């Protein structure tokens, strides 16, 4: 690049930074952010954790507020819901009347990937002021309670893994890994419902009707159990060990351990370490020998999905697996990096279920890229880490702050002006 081109590029980046900040500010509904004003008009759990990283780039108090607001909706048993319905909005289905979780504020009855601890540690590392220390000290026991909830309710095998009881808990709603386990869900008795997502977005970007019927059936089941998480986790119609949630929880526990040690919480450190040690051994349950990768595995049928998804590559972020397992995963990552113009497709383009524009069946997601890239960097895969970061930046520069992107053409898919994509630009890809 010559000097003029460099200046032009610098100017374009500053413009993008401003646009990203504006998106976060405009999606701020007062102490919490919506992922996107039309498609998702409430507070979402893992979205908020990532969004806090973006706010931390220009307003650290607002970043903490995002996470504190999320934990304001924590249930007494430590559970942190997937959605918090702070205010009414009929642009989304299923709303609080469908969930009937019986809480104030109204929430859904399922959870989402536990990434909050990792984001809290990132923000804390940015500014270790006394004021921020007090906030971390306030959040620490709340996050601990949430991780204990996972340990108590979602690890029936006692292997340090995470069982999801609804595809929405995984955050990767219609990932092909859930096709087989959710096919067994009985939809014969579901009541009538009206989707709202397809009023805002082209239906080719969204899950199929068959998926929604099953989502609704699983909600109706949970509601019939009055959201008793013990019953749902032991007897529910969908119980699948998610490779993504598992890897994110292991990483979050490692971040919690670092915080516990820094803050002198010895008892908690011992407890967290026991979870991490259990997972280090237990992770083999997800290893698919034939495929040579970590894959989600259905607890009910005891079948491995045999599907390599972007979540597989969070093994580097969690830093688990033997050297041999890691090197087999690296081979898959390199293979996909040759097959895909932009990394990281949510499943490999050569998989027959790949669908380039349809939500979690093909598109690239900035937050997943961030975690994979960070993991790759930490385990010494610098070139792959850099490639994922550059691809993410190019996707956003080419198409804008979309929810996700077509890995072959770079076209945006899902909602526009998306909070977590803006946050990932500010915190990582745009730097
Ligand atoms: C949706 O409604 O599509 C959300 O992803 C559920 O969390």
mmCIF file with all atom_site columns, N, CA and C in Angstrom, residues 96-123:
data_model
loop_
_atom_site.group_PDB
_atom_site.id
_atom_site.type_symbol
_atom_site.label_atom_id
_atom_site.label_alt_id
_atom_site.label_comp_id
_atom_site.label_asym_id
_atom_site.label_entity_id
_atom_site.label_seq_id
_atom_site.pdbx_PDB_ins_code
_atom_site.Cartn_x
_atom_site.Cartn_y
_atom_site.Cartn_z
_atom_site.occupancy
_atom_site.B_iso_or_equiv
_atom_site.pdbx_formal_charge
_atom_site.auth_seq_id
_atom_site.auth_comp_id
_atom_site.auth_asym_id
_atom_site.auth_atom_id
_atom_site.pdbx_PDB_model_num
ATOM 1  N N  . UNK A 1 96  ? -42.960 -13.896 26.529 1.00 0.00 ? 96  UNK A N  1
ATOM 2  C CA . UNK A 1 96  ? -43.095 -14.369 27.910 1.00 0.00 ? 96  UNK A CA 1
ATOM 3  C C  . UNK A 1 96  ? -44.375 -15.161 28.183 1.00 0.00 ? 96  UNK A C  1
ATOM 4  N N  . UNK A 1 97  ? -45.433 -14.847 27.422 1.00 0.00 ? 97  UNK A N  1
ATOM 5  C CA . UNK A 1 97  ? -46.694 -15.570 27.615 1.00 0.00 ? 97  UNK A CA 1
ATOM 6  C C  . UNK A 1 97  ? -46.554 -17.036 27.206 1.00 0.00 ? 97  UNK A C  1
ATOM 7  N N  . UNK A 1 98  ? -45.645 -17.299 26.275 1.00 0.00 ? 98  UNK A N  1
ATOM 8  C CA . UNK A 1 98  ? -45.422 -18.687 25.841 1.00 0.00 ? 98  UNK A CA 1
ATOM 9  C C  . UNK A 1 98  ? -44.540 -19.419 26.859 1.00 0.00 ? 98  UNK A C  1
ATOM 10 N N  . UNK A 1 99  ? -43.508 -18.744 27.325 1.00 0.00 ? 99  UNK A N  1
ATOM 11 C CA . UNK A 1 99  ? -42.575 -19.400 28.253 1.00 0.00 ? 99  UNK A CA 1
ATOM 12 C C  . UNK A 1 99  ? -43.216 -19.641 29.626 1.00 0.00 ? 99  UNK A C  1
ATOM 13 N N  . UNK A 1 100 ? -43.922 -18.624 30.107 1.00 0.00 ? 100 UNK A N  1
ATOM 14 C CA . UNK A 1 100 ? -44.546 -18.705 31.447 1.00 0.00 ? 100 UNK A CA 1
ATOM 15 C C  . UNK A 1 100 ? -43.569 -19.215 32.505 1.00 0.00 ? 100 UNK A C  1
ATOM 16 N N  . UNK A 1 101 ? -42.422 -18.551 32.596 1.00 0.00 ? 101 UNK A N  1
ATOM 17 C CA . UNK A 1 101 ? -41.399 -19.007 33.552 1.00 0.00 ? 101 UNK A CA 1
ATOM 18 C C  . UNK A 1 101 ? -41.687 -18.505 34.969 1.00 0.00 ? 101 UNK A C  1
ATOM 19 N N  . UNK A 1 102 ? -42.652 -17.601 35.098 1.00 0.00 ? 102 UNK A N  1
ATOM 20 C CA . UNK A 1 102 ? -43.087 -17.173 36.425 1.00 0.00 ? 102 UNK A CA 1
ATOM 21 C C  . UNK A 1 102 ? -42.069 -16.334 37.175 1.00 0.00 ? 102 UNK A C  1
ATOM 22 N N  . UNK A 1 103 ? -41.245 -15.572 36.474 1.00 0.00 ? 103 UNK A N  1
ATOM 23 C CA . UNK A 1 103 ? -40.228 -14.754 37.156 1.00 0.00 ? 103 UNK A CA 1
ATOM 24 C C  . UNK A 1 103 ? -40.463 -13.277 36.876 1.00 0.00 ? 103 UNK A C  1
ATOM 25 N N  . UNK A 1 104 ? -39.854 -12.469 37.708 1.00 0.00 ? 104 UNK A N  1
ATOM 26 C CA . UNK A 1 104 ? -39.885 -11.028 37.510 1.00 0.00 ? 104 UNK A CA 1
ATOM 27 C C  . UNK A 1 104 ? -38.454 -10.496 37.602 1.00 0.00 ? 104 UNK A C  1
ATOM 28 N N  . UNK A 1 105 ? -37.879 -9.985  36.512 1.00 0.00 ? 105 UNK A N  1
ATOM 29 C CA . UNK A 1 105 ? -38.423 -9.800  35.179 1.00 0.00 ? 105 UNK A CA 1
ATOM 30 C C  . UNK A 1 105 ? -38.750 -11.135 34.516 1.00 0.00 ? 105 UNK A C  1
ATOM 31 N N  . UNK A 1 106 ? -39.662 -11.061 33.531 1.00 0.00 ? 106 UNK A N  1
ATOM 32 C CA . UNK A 1 106 ? -40.032 -12.277 32.801 1.00 0.00 ? 106 UNK A CA 1
ATOM 33 C C  . UNK A 1 106 ? -38.829 -12.782 32.003 1.00 0.00 ? 106 UNK A C  1
ATOM 34 N N  . UNK A 1 107 ? -38.650 -14.085 31.991 1.00 0.00 ? 107 UNK A N  1
ATOM 35 C CA . UNK A 1 107 ? -37.517 -14.674 31.265 1.00 0.00 ? 107 UNK A CA 1
ATOM 36 C C  . UNK A 1 107 ? -37.986 -15.914 30.523 1.00 0.00 ? 107 UNK A C  1
ATOM 37 N N  . UNK A 1 108 ? -37.100 -16.431 29.672 1.00 0.00 ? 108 UNK A N  1
ATOM 38 C CA . UNK A 1 108 ? -37.353 -17.751 29.095 1.00 0.00 ? 108 UNK A CA 1
ATOM 39 C C  . UNK A 1 108 ? -36.946 -18.784 30.150 1.00 0.00 ? 108 UNK A C  1
ATOM 40 N N  . UNK A 1 109 ? -37.155 -20.067 29.842 1.00 0.00 ? 109 UNK A N  1
ATOM 41 C CA . UNK A 1 109 ? -36.866 -21.098 30.842 1.00 0.00 ? 109 UNK A CA 1
ATOM 42 C C  . UNK A 1 109 ? -35.620 -21.914 30.546 1.00 0.00 ? 109 UNK A C  1
ATOM 43 N N  . UNK A 1 110 ? -34.871 -21.475 29.532 1.00 0.00 ? 110 UNK A N  1
ATOM 44 C CA . UNK A 1 110 ? -33.635 -22.203 29.178 1.00 0.00 ? 110 UNK A CA 1
ATOM 45 C C  . UNK A 1 110 ? -32.453 -21.250 29.295 1.00 0.00 ? 110 UNK A C  1
ATOM 46 N N  . UNK A 1 111 ? -31.243 -21.807 29.240 1.00 0.00 ? 111 UNK A N  1
ATOM 47 C CA . UNK A 1 111 ? -30.061 -20.950 29.379 1.00 0.00 ? 111 UNK A CA 1
ATOM 48 C C  . UNK A 1 111 ? -29.327 -20.830 28.037 1.00 0.00 ? 111 UNK A C  1
ATOM 49 N N  . UNK A 1 112 ? -28.107 -20.326 28.060 1.00 0.00 ? 112 UNK A N  1
ATOM 50 C CA . UNK A 1 112 ? -27.305 -20.171 26.836 1.00 0.00 ? 112 UNK A CA 1
ATOM 51 C C  . UNK A 1 112 ? -25.823 -20.377 27.152 1.00 0.00 ? 112 UNK A C  1
ATOM 52 N N  . UNK A 1 113 ? -24.960 -20.424 26.134 1.00 0.00 ? 113 UNK A N  1
ATOM 53 C CA . UNK A 1 113 ? -23.545 -20.705 26.423 1.00 0.00 ? 113 UNK A CA 1
ATOM 54 C C  . UNK A 1 113 ? -22.957 -19.775 27.487 1.00 0.00 ? 113 UNK A C  1
ATOM 55 N N  . UNK A 1 114 ? -22.294 -20.365 28.479 1.00 0.00 ? 114 UNK A N  1
ATOM 56 C CA . UNK A 1 114 ? -21.794 -19.573 29.616 1.00 0.00 ? 114 UNK A CA 1
ATOM 57 C C  . UNK A 1 114 ? -20.455 -18.886 29.311 1.00 0.00 ? 114 UNK A C  1
ATOM 58 N N  . UNK A 1 115 ? -20.534 -17.820 28.523 1.00 0.00 ? 115 UNK A N  1
ATOM 59 C CA . UNK A 1 115 ? -19.299 -17.109 28.162 1.00 0.00 ? 115 UNK A CA 1
ATOM 60 C C  . UNK A 1 115 ? -19.043 -15.893 29.054 1.00 0.00 ? 115 UNK A C  1
ATOM 61 N N  . UNK A 1 116 ? -19.979 -15.564 29.949 1.00 0.00 ? 116 UNK A N  1
ATOM 62 C CA . UNK A 1 116 ? -19.858 -14.313 30.716 1.00 0.00 ? 116 UNK A CA 1
ATOM 63 C C  . UNK A 1 116 ? -18.537 -14.240 31.488 1.00 0.00 ? 116 UNK A C  1
ATOM 64 N N  . UNK A 1 117 ? -18.128 -15.341 32.125 1.00 0.00 ? 117 UNK A N  1
ATOM 65 C CA . UNK A 1 117 ? -16.900 -15.308 32.937 1.00 0.00 ? 117 UNK A CA 1
ATOM 66 C C  . UNK A 1 117 ? -15.706 -14.888 32.088 1.00 0.00 ? 117 UNK A C  1
ATOM 67 N N  . UNK A 1 118 ? -15.639 -15.415 30.871 1.00 0.00 ? 118 UNK A N  1
ATOM 68 C CA . UNK A 1 118 ? -14.481 -15.106 30.009 1.00 0.00 ? 118 UNK A CA 1
ATOM 69 C C  . UNK A 1 118 ? -14.481 -13.643 29.608 1.00 0.00 ? 118 UNK A C  1
ATOM 70 N N  . UNK A 1 119 ? -15.662 -13.095 29.360 1.00 0.00 ? 119 UNK A N  1
ATOM 71 C CA . UNK A 1 119 ? -15.727 -11.687 28.947 1.00 0.00 ? 119 UNK A CA 1
ATOM 72 C C  . UNK A 1 119 ? -15.447 -10.773 30.145 1.00 0.00 ? 119 UNK A C  1
ATOM 73 N N  . UNK A 1 120 ? -15.912 -11.189 31.330 1.00 0.00 ? 120 UNK A N  1
ATOM 74 C CA . UNK A 1 120 ? -15.633 -10.401 32.540 1.00 0.00 ? 120 UNK A CA 1
ATOM 75 C C  . UNK A 1 120 ? -14.115 -10.318 32.751 1.00 0.00 ? 120 UNK A C  1
ATOM 76 N N  . UNK A 1 121 ? -13.455 -11.447 32.563 1.00 0.00 ? 121 UNK A N  1
ATOM 77 C CA . UNK A 1 121 ? -11.995 -11.435 32.773 1.00 0.00 ? 121 UNK A CA 1
ATOM 78 C C  . UNK A 1 121 ? -11.296 -10.527 31.753 1.00 0.00 ? 121 UNK A C  1
ATOM 79 N N  . UNK A 1 122 ? -11.771 -10.571 30.500 1.00 0.00 ? 122 UNK A N  1
ATOM 80 C CA . UNK A 1 122 ? -11.192 -9.705  29.458 1.00 0.00 ? 122 UNK A CA 1
ATOM 81 C C  . UNK A 1 122 ? -11.347 -8.234  29.844 1.00 0.00 ? 122 UNK A C  1
ATOM 82 N N  . UNK A 1 123 ? -12.539 -7.863  30.302 1.00 0.00 ? 123 UNK A N  1
ATOM 83 C CA . UNK A 1 123 ? -12.791 -6.447  30.612 1.00 0.00 ? 123 UNK A CA 1
ATOM 84 C C  . UNK A 1 123 ? -11.977 -6.038  31.837 1.00 0.00 ? 123 UNK A C  1
#
